[in-house]
Amino acid sequence: MASKAPLDIPGAEAKLRAYLQAHAPDLGALKEATKFFVGQSNPTYKLAMDAGDFVLRTQPLGDLLKSAHAVDREHRVMQALGQSDVPVPPMVLACEDLEVLGVKWFVMGLVQGSTLTDPQLPDHDAAMRRHIYEAQLDVLARLATTDPGQLGLSDYGRPSGYLERQLHVWTRQYRASETQHMPAMEELISKLPGMLPLEQHKAVVVHGDFRLDNLLVDGQGDVQAVIDWELSTLGPPLVDLSYWCTMLRMDQSWPIAGLGGVNLSALGIPNEQELVAQFAHKTGLEIPDDWHVWVAFHCFRFAAILQGIAKRVSEGNASADNAANVATQAKPMAELGAEILAKGAH
């Protein structure tokens, strides 16, 4: 069961209403706030205002892992990317005053579009499936070729050493949230430091969780917005592509389902080799021979993220009602990474 979110606290909605009236009077009065029961990390609400519908995104309540739930960074990066050709929701305002809701939060425009949670896209035909995946790839190529310095984001992260830092950060986060012994995770933590790929390209903004269900897609299959930027930073342009391919390799039966074991050709969905080749063509970037290490690294990283969800479940501090089910995926995710690393599979 999901824990209390910021607007569940008595008096919180009245404080929000007063703050919005003072700092965003053009929105008019707040008529209703309704929580979206999707996503595992930051509580998100639909705000019905006189001026239309908006979205409130907050940190969760409770003790937070250091550097996690960075909604202030989400706001900053989306505000900057609003100047680029990467589609993001329009930002309205941000608040870091903990006296208002007890946590940091921001408000953005509500973008019309669907969140597609099943990567097999069962409600679409083969042609539309291919169009959606190619639209996703096109957005990723745009992000990977956008200069952070032109958007005022040159200080959004360090210009090099991304993989090494991420390995350190997520090992630390995993240890802080460890609730069970996972031999495959220990294997990844032991082997990855000596196998990390060289970072051959200039750092760009990386989303950090770039997958289909973090996009808002319209009825024509086009991407209207990329959402959920809390893990974003600066890093190599192959980061999001390799993460996306990791998501595709996950088994179709897992709580967060991938396309492992699926006949992609029959569905009209591009396979990993096609996506990687198209990305290289669109961006002019070379794909390294140690591609499998990139993918295994993301298995480790995602397993650590899932273990963080498991820890929040154990403490009654998880945002989504299906968090307990999702948390069970940490162990098989680590096992997939160890298998990829052992096989050296491209």
CSV table of C-alpha atoms in Angstrom, one decimal:
chain,number,residue,atom,x,y,z
A,1,MET,CA,0.0,0.0,0.0
A,2,ALA,CA,1.3,3.5,-0.9
A,3,SER,CA,2.4,5.7,2.0
A,4,LYS,CA,1.1,9.1,2.7
A,5,ALA,CA,2.0,11.7,0.1
A,6,PRO,CA,2.5,15.4,0.8
A,7,LEU,CA,-1.1,16.4,0.0
A,8,ASP,CA,-2.4,13.7,2.3
A,9,ILE,CA,-1.2,15.7,5.3
A,10,PRO,CA,-4.0,17.9,6.9
A,11,GLY,CA,-3.7,21.5,5.8
A,12,ALA,CA,-1.3,20.9,2.9
A,13,GLU,CA,-3.7,21.6,0.1
A,14,ALA,CA,-4.7,24.9,1.7
A,15,LYS,CA,-1.0,25.9,1.9
A,16,LEU,CA,-0.5,24.9,-1.7
A,17,ARG,CA,-3.6,26.9,-2.8
A,18,ALA,CA,-2.3,30.0,-0.9
A,19,TYR,CA,1.2,29.7,-2.4
A,20,LEU,CA,-0.1,29.3,-6.0
A,21,GLN,CA,-2.4,32.3,-5.5
A,22,ALA,CA,0.6,34.4,-4.4
A,23,HIS,CA,3.3,33.2,-6.9
A,24,ALA,CA,1.3,32.1,-9.9
A,25,PRO,CA,-1.9,34.3,-9.9
A,26,ASP,CA,-2.5,33.7,-13.6
A,27,LEU,CA,-3.4,30.1,-12.9
A,28,GLY,CA,-6.5,31.3,-10.9
A,29,ALA,CA,-7.9,29.2,-8.0
A,30,LEU,CA,-7.1,25.6,-7.3
A,31,LYS,CA,-10.3,23.6,-7.7
A,32,GLU,CA,-9.1,20.1,-7.1
A,33,ALA,CA,-5.9,18.0,-6.7
A,34,THR,CA,-5.9,14.4,-7.8
A,35,LYS,CA,-3.0,12.0,-7.3
A,36,PHE,CA,-1.7,10.0,-10.3
A,37,PHE,CA,-1.3,6.4,-9.0
A,38,VAL,CA,1.6,5.6,-11.4
A,39,GLY,CA,5.3,5.9,-11.0
A,40,GLN,CA,7.4,4.6,-8.1
A,41,SER,CA,9.3,7.6,-6.9
A,42,ASN,CA,7.9,11.1,-6.7
A,43,PRO,CA,4.2,11.7,-5.9
A,44,THR,CA,2.5,13.5,-8.8
A,45,TYR,CA,-0.9,15.2,-8.9
A,46,LYS,CA,-3.2,16.7,-11.5
A,47,LEU,CA,-4.2,20.2,-10.5
A,48,ALA,CA,-7.5,21.5,-11.8
A,49,MET,CA,-7.1,25.3,-11.9
A,50,ASP,CA,-9.2,28.1,-13.3
A,51,ALA,CA,-6.7,28.4,-16.1
A,52,GLY,CA,-6.8,24.7,-17.0
A,53,ASP,CA,-5.1,21.5,-15.8
A,54,PHE,CA,-1.5,21.4,-14.5
A,55,VAL,CA,0.7,18.9,-12.9
A,56,LEU,CA,2.3,19.1,-9.4
A,57,ARG,CA,5.3,16.9,-8.8
A,58,THR,CA,6.7,16.5,-5.3
A,59,GLN,CA,9.3,14.6,-3.3
A,60,PRO,CA,7.9,11.8,-1.2
A,61,LEU,CA,7.6,12.3,2.6
A,62,GLY,CA,10.0,10.4,4.9
A,63,ASP,CA,13.7,10.0,5.1
A,64,LEU,CA,15.2,10.2,1.6
A,65,LEU,CA,18.4,8.7,0.3
A,66,LYS,CA,21.0,11.3,-0.5
A,67,SER,CA,20.7,12.8,-4.0
A,68,ALA,CA,17.5,10.8,-4.7
A,69,HIS,CA,14.1,12.4,-5.6
A,70,ALA,CA,15.8,15.5,-7.1
A,71,VAL,CA,12.7,17.3,-8.3
A,72,ASP,CA,14.6,20.6,-8.2
A,73,ARG,CA,16.9,19.2,-10.9
A,74,GLU,CA,13.9,17.9,-12.8
A,75,HIS,CA,12.5,21.4,-13.0
A,76,ARG,CA,15.8,22.9,-14.0
A,77,VAL,CA,16.6,20.5,-16.8
A,78,MET,CA,13.1,20.6,-18.3
A,79,GLN,CA,13.0,24.4,-18.1
A,80,ALA,CA,16.3,24.5,-20.0
A,81,LEU,CA,15.3,21.8,-22.6
A,82,GLY,CA,12.2,23.8,-23.3
A,83,GLN,CA,14.5,26.0,-25.4
A,84,SER,CA,15.6,23.0,-27.5
A,85,ASP,CA,13.9,20.6,-29.9
A,86,VAL,CA,13.6,17.9,-27.2
A,87,PRO,CA,9.9,17.9,-26.2
A,88,VAL,CA,9.2,18.5,-22.5
A,89,PRO,CA,6.3,19.9,-20.5
A,90,PRO,CA,6.3,23.7,-20.0
A,91,MET,CA,7.5,24.7,-16.5
A,92,VAL,CA,5.3,27.0,-14.3
A,93,LEU,CA,7.1,27.4,-11.0
A,94,ALA,CA,9.3,25.6,-8.4
A,95,CYS,CA,9.4,25.7,-4.6
A,96,GLU,CA,12.2,24.6,-2.3
A,97,ASP,CA,10.6,26.1,0.8
A,98,LEU,CA,9.9,23.1,3.0
A,99,GLU,CA,7.4,25.2,5.1
A,100,VAL,CA,4.8,24.9,2.3
A,101,LEU,CA,4.5,21.1,1.7
A,102,GLY,CA,7.3,19.7,3.8
A,103,VAL,CA,9.2,18.8,0.6
A,104,LYS,CA,10.5,20.3,-2.6
A,105,TRP,CA,8.0,20.5,-5.5
A,106,PHE,CA,7.2,22.1,-8.8
A,107,VAL,CA,4.3,22.7,-11.2
A,108,MET,CA,4.3,22.2,-14.9
A,109,GLY,CA,1.8,22.2,-17.7
A,110,LEU,CA,-0.3,19.1,-18.4
A,111,VAL,CA,0.7,17.7,-21.8
A,112,GLN,CA,-1.9,15.7,-23.7
A,113,GLY,CA,-0.7,12.2,-24.5
A,114,SER,CA,-0.7,8.6,-23.4
A,115,THR,CA,1.8,6.8,-21.2
A,116,LEU,CA,2.4,3.4,-22.9
A,117,THR,CA,3.3,0.9,-20.2
A,118,ASP,CA,3.3,-2.3,-22.3
A,119,PRO,CA,6.3,-2.3,-24.7
A,120,GLN,CA,4.5,-4.8,-27.0
A,121,LEU,CA,1.9,-2.0,-27.7
A,122,PRO,CA,-1.0,-4.4,-28.0
A,123,ASP,CA,-3.5,-1.7,-28.9
A,124,HIS,CA,-1.6,-0.7,-32.0
A,125,ASP,CA,-1.0,-2.3,-35.4
A,126,ALA,CA,2.5,-3.2,-36.6
A,127,ALA,CA,3.0,0.0,-38.6
A,128,MET,CA,2.1,2.2,-35.7
A,129,ARG,CA,4.3,0.2,-33.3
A,130,ARG,CA,7.3,0.8,-35.6
A,131,HIS,CA,6.4,4.5,-35.9
A,132,ILE,CA,6.2,4.9,-32.1
A,133,TYR,CA,9.6,3.2,-31.5
A,134,GLU,CA,11.2,5.2,-34.3
A,135,ALA,CA,9.7,8.4,-32.9
A,136,GLN,CA,11.2,7.5,-29.5
A,137,LEU,CA,14.6,7.0,-31.2
A,138,ASP,CA,14.3,10.3,-33.0
A,139,VAL,CA,13.8,12.1,-29.7
A,140,LEU,CA,16.7,10.3,-28.1
A,141,ALA,CA,19.0,11.2,-31.1
A,142,ARG,CA,18.0,14.9,-30.6
A,143,LEU,CA,18.8,14.7,-26.9
A,144,ALA,CA,22.1,13.0,-27.6
A,145,THR,CA,23.1,15.8,-30.1
A,146,THR,CA,22.0,18.8,-28.0
A,147,ASP,CA,24.8,20.9,-26.6
A,148,PRO,CA,24.2,21.4,-22.8
A,149,GLY,CA,26.3,24.6,-22.9
A,150,GLN,CA,23.8,26.2,-25.3
A,151,LEU,CA,21.1,25.6,-22.7
A,152,GLY,CA,22.9,26.9,-19.6
A,153,LEU,CA,23.5,23.3,-18.4
A,154,SER,CA,27.3,23.0,-18.7
A,155,ASP,CA,27.4,22.7,-14.8
A,156,TYR,CA,24.5,20.2,-14.6
A,157,GLY,CA,27.0,17.4,-14.0
A,158,ARG,CA,30.6,16.7,-14.4
A,159,PRO,CA,31.9,16.5,-18.0
A,160,SER,CA,33.6,13.1,-17.6
A,161,GLY,CA,33.8,10.0,-15.4
A,162,TYR,CA,30.0,9.4,-15.6
A,163,LEU,CA,30.2,5.6,-15.5
A,164,GLU,CA,32.6,5.4,-12.7
A,165,ARG,CA,30.6,7.9,-10.6
A,166,GLN,CA,27.3,6.1,-11.3
A,167,LEU,CA,28.8,2.8,-10.3
A,168,HIS,CA,30.0,4.3,-7.0
A,169,VAL,CA,26.7,6.1,-6.4
A,170,TRP,CA,24.4,3.2,-7.1
A,171,THR,CA,26.6,0.8,-5.2
A,172,ARG,CA,26.3,3.1,-2.2
A,173,GLN,CA,22.5,3.5,-2.8
A,174,TYR,CA,22.2,-0.3,-3.1
A,175,ARG,CA,24.1,-0.9,0.2
A,176,ALA,CA,21.9,1.7,1.9
A,177,SER,CA,18.7,0.0,0.8
A,178,GLU,CA,19.9,-3.7,0.9
A,179,THR,CA,17.2,-6.0,2.3
A,180,GLN,CA,18.5,-9.4,0.9
A,181,HIS,CA,21.7,-10.9,-0.3
A,182,MET,CA,21.9,-11.1,-4.1
A,183,PRO,CA,24.9,-13.0,-5.5
A,184,ALA,CA,24.4,-11.7,-9.0
A,185,MET,CA,24.5,-8.1,-7.7
A,186,GLU,CA,27.7,-8.9,-5.8
A,187,GLU,CA,29.2,-10.3,-9.0
A,188,LEU,CA,28.3,-7.1,-10.9
A,189,ILE,CA,29.7,-4.9,-8.1
A,190,SER,CA,32.9,-6.9,-8.2
A,191,LYS,CA,33.5,-7.1,-11.9
A,192,LEU,CA,32.1,-3.9,-13.4
A,193,PRO,CA,34.8,-1.6,-12.0
A,194,GLY,CA,37.5,-3.3,-14.1
A,195,MET,CA,35.4,-3.4,-17.3
A,196,LEU,CA,33.9,0.1,-17.6
A,197,PRO,CA,33.9,1.4,-21.2
A,198,LEU,CA,36.0,4.4,-22.1
A,199,GLU,CA,33.9,7.6,-22.5
A,200,GLN,CA,34.8,8.6,-26.1
A,201,HIS,CA,32.3,11.3,-26.7
A,202,LYS,CA,31.6,14.8,-25.3
A,203,ALA,CA,29.1,14.7,-22.4
A,204,VAL,CA,25.4,15.6,-23.1
A,205,VAL,CA,22.3,15.7,-21.0
A,206,VAL,CA,21.3,12.1,-20.3
A,207,HIS,CA,17.7,11.4,-19.1
A,208,GLY,CA,18.7,8.4,-16.9
A,209,ASP,CA,15.4,6.5,-17.2
A,210,PHE,CA,14.7,6.8,-21.0
A,211,ARG,CA,12.0,4.2,-21.8
A,212,LEU,CA,8.7,4.1,-23.5
A,213,ASP,CA,6.6,4.7,-20.4
A,214,ASN,CA,8.4,8.0,-19.6
A,215,LEU,CA,7.1,9.5,-22.8
A,216,LEU,CA,3.7,11.1,-23.6
A,217,VAL,CA,2.6,9.8,-27.0
A,218,ASP,CA,-0.3,11.3,-29.1
A,219,GLY,CA,-2.8,9.4,-31.2
A,220,GLN,CA,-0.5,9.7,-34.3
A,221,GLY,CA,2.3,7.9,-32.5
A,222,ASP,CA,4.4,11.1,-32.0
A,223,VAL,CA,6.2,12.0,-28.8
A,224,GLN,CA,4.7,15.1,-27.2
A,225,ALA,CA,6.9,15.1,-24.1
A,226,VAL,CA,9.6,13.3,-22.2
A,227,ILE,CA,8.9,13.2,-18.5
A,228,ASP,CA,10.4,12.0,-15.2
A,229,TRP,CA,13.9,13.6,-15.4
A,230,GLU,CA,14.9,13.1,-11.8
A,231,LEU,CA,17.9,10.9,-12.7
A,232,SER,CA,19.2,13.2,-15.4
A,233,THR,CA,22.7,14.6,-15.4
A,234,LEU,CA,25.6,15.0,-17.9
A,235,GLY,CA,27.1,11.9,-19.4
A,236,PRO,CA,28.1,10.0,-22.5
A,237,PRO,CA,25.5,10.1,-25.3
A,238,LEU,CA,25.3,6.2,-25.3
A,239,VAL,CA,23.9,6.2,-21.8
A,240,ASP,CA,20.3,6.5,-22.6
A,241,LEU,CA,20.5,4.2,-25.7
A,242,SER,CA,22.1,1.4,-23.8
A,243,TYR,CA,19.6,1.8,-20.9
A,244,TRP,CA,16.7,1.6,-23.3
A,245,CYS,CA,18.2,-1.5,-24.8
A,246,THR,CA,18.5,-3.0,-21.3
A,247,MET,CA,14.8,-2.3,-20.8
A,248,LEU,CA,14.0,-4.2,-24.1
A,249,ARG,CA,16.0,-7.2,-22.9
A,250,MET,CA,14.0,-7.6,-19.8
A,251,ASP,CA,11.6,-10.6,-19.7
A,252,GLN,CA,8.1,-9.9,-21.0
A,253,SER,CA,6.7,-11.5,-17.8
A,254,TRP,CA,8.4,-9.2,-15.3
A,255,PRO,CA,6.4,-6.5,-13.4
A,256,ILE,CA,8.2,-3.9,-15.4
A,257,ALA,CA,8.0,-5.8,-18.7
A,258,GLY,CA,10.5,-5.9,-21.4
A,259,LEU,CA,10.6,-7.6,-24.8
A,260,GLY,CA,12.7,-10.5,-23.9
A,261,GLY,CA,11.4,-13.6,-25.7
A,262,VAL,CA,9.0,-11.6,-27.9
A,263,ASN,CA,8.9,-12.1,-31.7
A,264,LEU,CA,9.7,-8.5,-32.5
A,265,SER,CA,9.5,-8.9,-36.3
A,266,ALA,CA,5.9,-10.2,-36.1
A,267,LEU,CA,4.9,-7.1,-34.0
A,268,GLY,CA,6.7,-4.7,-36.3
A,269,ILE,CA,9.0,-3.5,-33.5
A,270,PRO,CA,12.6,-2.7,-34.4
A,271,ASN,CA,15.1,-5.0,-32.7
A,272,GLU,CA,18.1,-3.8,-30.7
A,273,GLN,CA,20.5,-4.1,-33.6
A,274,GLU,CA,18.2,-1.9,-35.7
A,275,LEU,CA,17.7,0.7,-33.0
A,276,VAL,CA,21.5,0.9,-32.4
A,277,ALA,CA,22.3,1.2,-36.1
A,278,GLN,CA,19.6,3.9,-36.6
A,279,PHE,CA,20.9,5.8,-33.6
A,280,ALA,CA,24.5,5.7,-34.9
A,281,HIS,CA,23.2,6.9,-38.3
A,282,LYS,CA,21.2,9.8,-36.9
A,283,THR,CA,23.8,11.0,-34.5
A,284,GLY,CA,27.1,10.1,-36.3
A,285,LEU,CA,28.3,8.4,-33.1
A,286,GLU,CA,30.3,5.1,-33.2
A,287,ILE,CA,29.0,2.1,-31.2
A,288,PRO,CA,31.8,0.5,-29.3
A,289,ASP,CA,32.7,-3.3,-29.3
A,290,ASP,CA,32.1,-3.5,-25.6
A,291,TRP,CA,28.4,-2.5,-26.0
A,292,HIS,CA,27.4,-5.5,-23.8
A,293,VAL,CA,29.2,-3.9,-20.8
A,294,TRP,CA,27.1,-0.8,-21.2
A,295,VAL,CA,23.9,-2.9,-21.1
A,296,ALA,CA,25.2,-5.0,-18.1
A,297,PHE,CA,26.0,-1.8,-16.3
A,298,HIS,CA,22.4,-0.6,-16.7
A,299,CYS,CA,21.1,-3.9,-15.4
A,300,PHE,CA,23.2,-3.3,-12.2
A,301,ARG,CA,22.0,0.3,-12.0
A,302,PHE,CA,18.3,-0.6,-12.5
A,303,ALA,CA,18.6,-3.4,-10.0
A,304,ALA,CA,19.9,-0.9,-7.5
A,305,ILE,CA,16.9,1.4,-8.3
A,306,LEU,CA,14.5,-1.4,-7.8
A,307,GLN,CA,16.1,-2.3,-4.5
A,308,GLY,CA,15.5,1.2,-3.4
A,309,ILE,CA,11.8,0.7,-4.1
A,310,ALA,CA,12.0,-2.6,-2.1
A,311,LYS,CA,13.5,-0.6,0.8
A,312,ARG,CA,10.7,2.0,0.7
A,313,VAL,CA,8.1,-0.8,0.6
A,314,SER,CA,9.7,-2.3,3.8
A,315,GLU,CA,9.4,1.1,5.5
A,316,GLY,CA,5.9,1.9,4.2
A,317,ASN,CA,7.2,4.9,2.2
A,318,ALA,CA,6.6,3.7,-1.4
A,319,SER,CA,4.7,6.1,-3.7
A,320,ALA,CA,2.8,3.6,-6.0
A,321,ASP,CA,0.4,0.9,-4.9
A,322,ASN,CA,2.2,-1.7,-7.1
A,323,ALA,CA,5.6,-1.0,-5.6
A,324,ALA,CA,5.8,-4.3,-3.7
A,325,ASN,CA,5.4,-6.2,-6.9
A,326,VAL,CA,7.9,-4.1,-8.8
A,327,ALA,CA,10.4,-4.5,-6.1
A,328,THR,CA,10.6,-8.2,-6.7
A,329,GLN,CA,12.3,-7.5,-10.0
A,330,ALA,CA,15.6,-6.4,-8.4
A,331,LYS,CA,17.0,-9.9,-8.2
A,332,PRO,CA,16.2,-11.1,-11.7
A,333,MET,CA,17.5,-7.8,-13.1
A,334,ALA,CA,20.9,-8.3,-11.4
A,335,GLU,CA,20.9,-11.9,-12.7
A,336,LEU,CA,20.3,-10.6,-16.3
A,337,GLY,CA,23.2,-8.2,-15.9
A,338,ALA,CA,25.6,-11.0,-14.7
A,339,GLU,CA,24.5,-13.2,-17.6
A,340,ILE,CA,25.1,-10.5,-20.2
A,341,LEU,CA,28.5,-9.7,-18.7
A,342,ALA,CA,29.5,-13.4,-18.7
A,343,LYS,CA,28.3,-14.0,-22.3
A,344,GLY,CA,29.7,-10.8,-23.7
A,345,ALA,CA,26.6,-10.7,-25.8
A,346,HIS,CA,26.2,-7.9,-28.3
